[in-house]
Short mmCIF file of C-alpha atoms in Angstrom, two decimals:
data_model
loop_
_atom_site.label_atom_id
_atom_site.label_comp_id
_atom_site.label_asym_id
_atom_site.label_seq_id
_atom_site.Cartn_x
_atom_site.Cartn_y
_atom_site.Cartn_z
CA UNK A 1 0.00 0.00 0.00
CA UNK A 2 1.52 3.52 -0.68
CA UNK A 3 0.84 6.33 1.51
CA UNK A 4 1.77 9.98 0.27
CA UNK A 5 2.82 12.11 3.30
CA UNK A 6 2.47 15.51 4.13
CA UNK A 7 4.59 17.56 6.64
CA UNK A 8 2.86 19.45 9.54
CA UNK A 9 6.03 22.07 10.00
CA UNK A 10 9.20 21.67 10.92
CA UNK A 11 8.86 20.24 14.21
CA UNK A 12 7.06 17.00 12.24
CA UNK A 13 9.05 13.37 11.77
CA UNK A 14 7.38 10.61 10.16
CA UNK A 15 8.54 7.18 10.31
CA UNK A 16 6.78 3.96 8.72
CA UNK A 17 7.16 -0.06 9.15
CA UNK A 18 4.82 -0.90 6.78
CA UNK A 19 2.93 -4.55 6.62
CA UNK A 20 0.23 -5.37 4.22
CA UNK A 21 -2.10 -8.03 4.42
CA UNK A 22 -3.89 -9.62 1.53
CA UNK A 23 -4.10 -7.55 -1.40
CA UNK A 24 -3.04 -4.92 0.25
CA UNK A 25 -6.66 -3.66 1.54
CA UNK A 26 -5.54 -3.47 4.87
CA UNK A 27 -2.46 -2.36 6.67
CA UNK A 28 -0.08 -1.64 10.07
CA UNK A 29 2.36 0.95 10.16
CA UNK A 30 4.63 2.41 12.96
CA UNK A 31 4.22 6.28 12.49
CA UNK A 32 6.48 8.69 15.09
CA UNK A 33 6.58 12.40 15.46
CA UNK A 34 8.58 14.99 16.87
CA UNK A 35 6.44 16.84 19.51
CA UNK A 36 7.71 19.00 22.60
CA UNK A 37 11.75 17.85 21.26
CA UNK A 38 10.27 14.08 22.04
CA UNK A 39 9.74 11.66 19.45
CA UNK A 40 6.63 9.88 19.86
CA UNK A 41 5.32 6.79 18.38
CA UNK A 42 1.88 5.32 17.65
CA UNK A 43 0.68 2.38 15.96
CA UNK A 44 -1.90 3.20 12.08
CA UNK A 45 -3.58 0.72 11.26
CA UNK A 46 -5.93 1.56 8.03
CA UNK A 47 -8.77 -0.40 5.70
CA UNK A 48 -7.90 0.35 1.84
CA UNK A 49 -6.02 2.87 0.19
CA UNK A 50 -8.45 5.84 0.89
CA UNK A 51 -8.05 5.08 4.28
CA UNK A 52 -8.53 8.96 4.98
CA UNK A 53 -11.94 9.35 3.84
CA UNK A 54 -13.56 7.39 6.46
CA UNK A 55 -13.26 8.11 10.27
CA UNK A 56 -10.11 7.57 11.95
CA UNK A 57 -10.17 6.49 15.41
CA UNK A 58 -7.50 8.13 17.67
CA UNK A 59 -6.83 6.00 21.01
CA UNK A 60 -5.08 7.03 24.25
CA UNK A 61 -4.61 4.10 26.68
CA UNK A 62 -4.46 4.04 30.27
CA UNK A 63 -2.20 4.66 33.45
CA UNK A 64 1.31 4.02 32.83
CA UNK A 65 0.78 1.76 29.60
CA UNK A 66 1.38 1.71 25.75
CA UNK A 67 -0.56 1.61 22.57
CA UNK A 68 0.20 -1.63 21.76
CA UNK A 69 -1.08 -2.89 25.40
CA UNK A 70 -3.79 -5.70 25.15
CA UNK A 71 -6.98 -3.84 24.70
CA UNK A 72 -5.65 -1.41 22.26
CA UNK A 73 -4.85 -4.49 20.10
CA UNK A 74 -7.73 -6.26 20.09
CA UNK A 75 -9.60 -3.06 19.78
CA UNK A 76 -7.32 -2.24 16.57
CA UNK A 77 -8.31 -5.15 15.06
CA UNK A 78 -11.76 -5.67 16.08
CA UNK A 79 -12.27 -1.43 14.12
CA UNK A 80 -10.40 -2.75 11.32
CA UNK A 81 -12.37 -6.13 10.84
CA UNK A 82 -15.18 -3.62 10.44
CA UNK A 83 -13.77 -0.87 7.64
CA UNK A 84 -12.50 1.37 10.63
CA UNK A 85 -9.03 2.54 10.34
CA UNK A 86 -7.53 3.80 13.82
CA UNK A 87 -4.19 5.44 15.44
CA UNK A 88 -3.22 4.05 18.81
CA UNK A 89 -0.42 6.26 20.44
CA UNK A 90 2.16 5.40 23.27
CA UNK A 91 1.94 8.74 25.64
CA UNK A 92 5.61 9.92 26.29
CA UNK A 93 5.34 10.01 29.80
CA UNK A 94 8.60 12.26 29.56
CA UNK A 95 10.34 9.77 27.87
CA UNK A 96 11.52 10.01 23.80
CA UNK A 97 10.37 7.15 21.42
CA UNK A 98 9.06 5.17 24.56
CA UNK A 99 7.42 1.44 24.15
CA UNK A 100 6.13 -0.84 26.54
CA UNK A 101 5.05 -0.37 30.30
CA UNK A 102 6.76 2.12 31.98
CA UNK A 103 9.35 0.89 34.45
CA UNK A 104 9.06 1.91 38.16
CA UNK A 105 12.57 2.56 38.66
CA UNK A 106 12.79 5.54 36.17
CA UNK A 107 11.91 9.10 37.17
CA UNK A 108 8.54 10.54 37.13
CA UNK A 109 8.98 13.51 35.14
CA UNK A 110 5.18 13.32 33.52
CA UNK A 111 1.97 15.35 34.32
CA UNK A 112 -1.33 13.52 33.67
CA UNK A 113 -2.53 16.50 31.63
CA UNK A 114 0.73 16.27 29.28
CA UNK A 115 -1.37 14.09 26.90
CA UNK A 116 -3.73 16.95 26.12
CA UNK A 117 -0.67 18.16 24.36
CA UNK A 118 0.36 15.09 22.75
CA UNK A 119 -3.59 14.07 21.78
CA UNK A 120 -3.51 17.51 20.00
CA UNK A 121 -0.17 16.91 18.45
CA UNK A 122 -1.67 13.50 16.92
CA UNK A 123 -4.73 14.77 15.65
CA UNK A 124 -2.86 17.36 13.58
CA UNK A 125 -0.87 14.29 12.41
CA UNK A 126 -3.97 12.62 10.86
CA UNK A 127 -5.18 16.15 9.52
CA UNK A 128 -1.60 16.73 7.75
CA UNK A 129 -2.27 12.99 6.03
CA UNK A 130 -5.81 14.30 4.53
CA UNK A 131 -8.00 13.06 7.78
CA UNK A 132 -11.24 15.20 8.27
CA UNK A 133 -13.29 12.82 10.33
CA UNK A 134 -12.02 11.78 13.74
CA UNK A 135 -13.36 10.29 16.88
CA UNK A 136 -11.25 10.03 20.52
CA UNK A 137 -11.46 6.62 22.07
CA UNK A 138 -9.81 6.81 25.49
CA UNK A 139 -9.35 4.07 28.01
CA UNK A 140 -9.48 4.28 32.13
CA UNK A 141 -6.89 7.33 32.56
CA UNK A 142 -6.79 8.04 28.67
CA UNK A 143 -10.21 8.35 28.80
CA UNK A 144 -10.34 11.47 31.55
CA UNK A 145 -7.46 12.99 28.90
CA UNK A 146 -9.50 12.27 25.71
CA UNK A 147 -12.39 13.74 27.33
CA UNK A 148 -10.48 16.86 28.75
CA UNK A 149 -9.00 17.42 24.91
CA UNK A 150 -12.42 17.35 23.71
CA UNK A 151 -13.48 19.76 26.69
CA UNK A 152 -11.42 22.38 26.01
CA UNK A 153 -10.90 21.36 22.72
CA UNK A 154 -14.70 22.56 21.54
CA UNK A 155 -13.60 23.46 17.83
CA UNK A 156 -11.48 20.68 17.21
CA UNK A 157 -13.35 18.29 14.18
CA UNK A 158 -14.31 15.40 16.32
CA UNK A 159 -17.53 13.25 15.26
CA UNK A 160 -17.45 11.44 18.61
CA UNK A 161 -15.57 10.58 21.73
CA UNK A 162 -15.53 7.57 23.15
CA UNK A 163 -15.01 6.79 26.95
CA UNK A 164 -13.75 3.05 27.87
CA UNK A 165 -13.96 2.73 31.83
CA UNK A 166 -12.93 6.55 31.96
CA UNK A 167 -11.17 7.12 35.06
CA UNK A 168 -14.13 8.68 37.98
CA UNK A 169 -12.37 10.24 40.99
CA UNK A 170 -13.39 11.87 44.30
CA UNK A 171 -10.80 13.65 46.77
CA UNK A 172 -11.97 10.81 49.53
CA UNK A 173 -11.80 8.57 47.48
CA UNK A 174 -8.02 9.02 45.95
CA UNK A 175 -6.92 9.38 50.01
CA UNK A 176 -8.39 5.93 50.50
CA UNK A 177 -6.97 4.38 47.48
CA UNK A 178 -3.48 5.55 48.84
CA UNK A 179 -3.43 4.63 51.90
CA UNK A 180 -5.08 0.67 50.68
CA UNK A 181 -2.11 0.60 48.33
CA UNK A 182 0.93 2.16 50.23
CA UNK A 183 0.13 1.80 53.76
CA UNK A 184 0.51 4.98 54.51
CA UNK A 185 -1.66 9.25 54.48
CA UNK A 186 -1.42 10.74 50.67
CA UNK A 187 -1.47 14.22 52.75
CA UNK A 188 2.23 14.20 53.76
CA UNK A 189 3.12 13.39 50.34
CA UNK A 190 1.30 16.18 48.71
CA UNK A 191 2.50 18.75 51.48
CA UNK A 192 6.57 18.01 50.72
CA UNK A 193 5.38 18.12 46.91
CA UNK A 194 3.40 22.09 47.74
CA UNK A 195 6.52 22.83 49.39
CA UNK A 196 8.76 22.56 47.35
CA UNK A 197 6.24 23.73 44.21
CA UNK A 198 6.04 26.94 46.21
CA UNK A 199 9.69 27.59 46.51
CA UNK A 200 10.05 27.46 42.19
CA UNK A 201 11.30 23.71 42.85
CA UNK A 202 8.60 21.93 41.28
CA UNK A 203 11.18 20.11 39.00
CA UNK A 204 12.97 18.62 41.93
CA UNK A 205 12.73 14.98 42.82
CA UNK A 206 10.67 13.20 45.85
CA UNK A 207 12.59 10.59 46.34
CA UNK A 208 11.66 7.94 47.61
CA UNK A 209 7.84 8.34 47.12
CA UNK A 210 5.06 6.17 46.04
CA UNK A 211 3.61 7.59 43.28
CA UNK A 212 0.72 5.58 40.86
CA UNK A 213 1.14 1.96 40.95
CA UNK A 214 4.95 2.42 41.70
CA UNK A 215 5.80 1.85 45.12
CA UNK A 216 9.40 3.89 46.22
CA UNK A 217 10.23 5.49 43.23
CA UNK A 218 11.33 8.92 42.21
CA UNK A 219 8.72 11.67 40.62
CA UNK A 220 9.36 15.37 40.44
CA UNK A 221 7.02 17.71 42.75
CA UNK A 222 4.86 18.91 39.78
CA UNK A 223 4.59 15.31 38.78
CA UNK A 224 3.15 14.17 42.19
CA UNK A 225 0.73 16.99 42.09
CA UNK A 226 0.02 16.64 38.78
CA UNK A 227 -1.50 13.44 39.61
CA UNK A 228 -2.58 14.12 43.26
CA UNK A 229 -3.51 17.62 43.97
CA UNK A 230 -7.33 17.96 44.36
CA UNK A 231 -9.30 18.38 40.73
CA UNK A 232 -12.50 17.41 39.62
CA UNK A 233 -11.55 17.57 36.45
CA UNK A 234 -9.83 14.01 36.97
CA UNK A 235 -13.38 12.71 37.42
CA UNK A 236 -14.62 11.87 34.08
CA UNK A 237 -18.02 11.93 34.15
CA UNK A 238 -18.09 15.55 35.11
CA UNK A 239 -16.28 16.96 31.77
CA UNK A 240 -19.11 14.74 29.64
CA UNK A 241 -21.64 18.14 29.68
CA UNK A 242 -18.84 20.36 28.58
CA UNK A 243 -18.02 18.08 25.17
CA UNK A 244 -19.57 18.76 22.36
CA UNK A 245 -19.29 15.72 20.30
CA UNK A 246 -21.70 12.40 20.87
CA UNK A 247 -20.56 10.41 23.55
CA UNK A 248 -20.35 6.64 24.42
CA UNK A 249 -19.44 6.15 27.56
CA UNK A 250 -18.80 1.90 27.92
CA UNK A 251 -19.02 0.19 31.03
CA UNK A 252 -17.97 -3.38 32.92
CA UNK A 253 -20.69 -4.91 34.88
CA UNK A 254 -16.98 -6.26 37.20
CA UNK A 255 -15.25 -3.36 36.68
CA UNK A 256 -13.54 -2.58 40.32
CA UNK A 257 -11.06 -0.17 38.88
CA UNK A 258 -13.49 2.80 38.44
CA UNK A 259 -15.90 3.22 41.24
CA UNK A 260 -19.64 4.65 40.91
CA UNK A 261 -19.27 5.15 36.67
CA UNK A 262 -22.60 4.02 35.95
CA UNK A 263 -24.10 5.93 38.53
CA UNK A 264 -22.52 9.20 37.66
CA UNK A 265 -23.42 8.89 33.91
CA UNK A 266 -26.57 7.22 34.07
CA UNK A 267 -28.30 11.12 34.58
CA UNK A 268 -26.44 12.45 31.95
CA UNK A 269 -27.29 9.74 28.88
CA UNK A 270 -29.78 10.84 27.22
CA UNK A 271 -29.97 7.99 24.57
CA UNK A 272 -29.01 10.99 21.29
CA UNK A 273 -25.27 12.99 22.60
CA UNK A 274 -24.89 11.01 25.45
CA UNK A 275 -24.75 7.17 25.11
CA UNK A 276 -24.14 4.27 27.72
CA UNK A 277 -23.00 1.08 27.83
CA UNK A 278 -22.97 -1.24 30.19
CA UNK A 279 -21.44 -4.63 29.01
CA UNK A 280 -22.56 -7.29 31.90
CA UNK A 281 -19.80 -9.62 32.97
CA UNK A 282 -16.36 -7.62 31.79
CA UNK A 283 -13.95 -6.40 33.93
CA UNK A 284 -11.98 -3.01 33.88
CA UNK A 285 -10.10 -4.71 30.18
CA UNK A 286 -12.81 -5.74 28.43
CA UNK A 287 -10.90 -9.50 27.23
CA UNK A 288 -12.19 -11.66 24.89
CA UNK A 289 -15.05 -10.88 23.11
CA UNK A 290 -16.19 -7.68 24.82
CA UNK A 291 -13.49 -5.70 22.64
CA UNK A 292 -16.05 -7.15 20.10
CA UNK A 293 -19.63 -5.70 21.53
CA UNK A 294 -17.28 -2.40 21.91
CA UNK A 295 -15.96 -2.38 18.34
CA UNK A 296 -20.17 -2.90 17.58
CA UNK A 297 -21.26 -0.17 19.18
CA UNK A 298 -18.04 2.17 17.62
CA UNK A 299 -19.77 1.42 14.59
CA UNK A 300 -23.04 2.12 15.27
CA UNK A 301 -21.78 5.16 17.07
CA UNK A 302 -19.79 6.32 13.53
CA UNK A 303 -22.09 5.32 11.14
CA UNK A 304 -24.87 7.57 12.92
CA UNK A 305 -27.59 4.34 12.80
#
């Protein structure tokens, strides 16, 4: 399959792997770009050689992960066993060209709204390659970011935004969830990270200091309180009235990752902008053939039935 490519300014850096299946109807390509002096890297995968005239489906995973994690795969392919071509980036998390999960024992340079940035930075990828129709699909953590792109993003060309397990979040509720999985008060923590923000050191290092899923590590002060600091903008459900685009919002009937999501977006799904579903039985991943029933309702979602 041939692809002509277009350059964004100077800033942009395109690089392909190319694999064709077939006769060449269907396709996988590494793409990078230079964004913020970091390379970054996400995974195309297109139906046909007009790939651009039909939706593309931009994907941000979740906490700490990488587009090529499980349920971005099977999601991938499950959109592009139905005509739907889709982008699945790796977030930077501070880190140039990075793949894989991201290791505890490195640095936390990252904020969790850095992938606003880096959402934008892909969507004017796909427009530079002749794109005009795209929809955000963001799962648990990279859904709160897709939605807070399309939040304050209100002109940007999206024809939907969809929200797998989108991280929920409540100030009691993130205090409780540290102290279950450290053993010890998130206050303390926060207070040496305020500190030192207030003194013009944000860029200095807590060390050692549990931070996410990473128990004893290393994260800079704005990092910490980046992901810590008290905003309801990290709960999900509340940015839904402020987007513009339809929404799906998809649940799991097991999900014990995200507390409360049906609850909270239950009042706001209204059946036309606002869409939910709940998909009994799967978990916070959605294995097996619940990427399936999601890849269904994308569909239905895009193709306005």
């Amino acid at each position: 399959m041939n692809h002509r490519l277009h350059s964004a300014g100077p800033a942009l850096v395109i690089g392909l792997l190319a694999m064709t299946f077939g006769a060449g109807t269907v396709a996988a390509e590494e793409v990078t770009l230079t964004n913020q002096g970091l390379v970054l890297n996400a995974n195309l995968e297109t139906t046909g050689t007009d790939w651009q005239q039909g939706p593309v489906v931009l994907m941000t995973h979740g906490t700490l992960a990488h587009g090529g994690m499980e349920i971005m795969q099977t999601l991938q392919s499950a959109l592009q066993d139905r005509g739907i071509s889709s982008l699945s980036m790796t977030l930077s998390l501070g880190l140039d060209n990075r793949s894989g999960m991201y290791d505890c024992a490195t640095p936390h340079t990252h904020l969790h709204t850095d992938a606003v940035g880096e959402i934008d930075a892909w969507l004017g990828w796909l427009q530079s390659q002749g794109v005009e129709e795209v929809a955000l699909l963001g799962h648990s953590r990279g859904g709160n970011q897709s939605a807070r792109f399309a939040a304050e993003h209100p002109d940007a060309p999206l024809n939907a935004v969809i929200l797998i397990a989108p991280q929920t979040w409540s100030e009691t509720a993130a205090v409780q969830d540290y102290d279950k999985r450290f053993g010890k008060a998130l206050e303390p923590q926060l207070e040496r990270a305020r500190l030192l923000d207030s003194e013009g050191r944000g860029a200095e290092m807590l060390k050692p200091v549990d931070f996410i899923y990473c128990a004893e590590t290393s994260a800079t002060a704005a990092a910490f309180l980046s992901y810590y600091s008290p905003d309801p903008r990290m709960d999900t459900p509340s940015l839904i009235p402020e987007i513009k685009a339809p929404v799906l919002v998809v649940a799991g009937s097991e999900d014990d990752v995200v507390a409360g999501l049906v609850e909270a977006v239950q009042p706001l799904a209204d059946g036309e902008r606002v869409n939910l579903s709940v998909l009994e039985g799967a978990d916070h991943f959605f294995r097996d053939l619940y990427a399936e029933e999601i890849a269904d309702a994308v569909q239905t979602l895009l193709e306005g039935e």
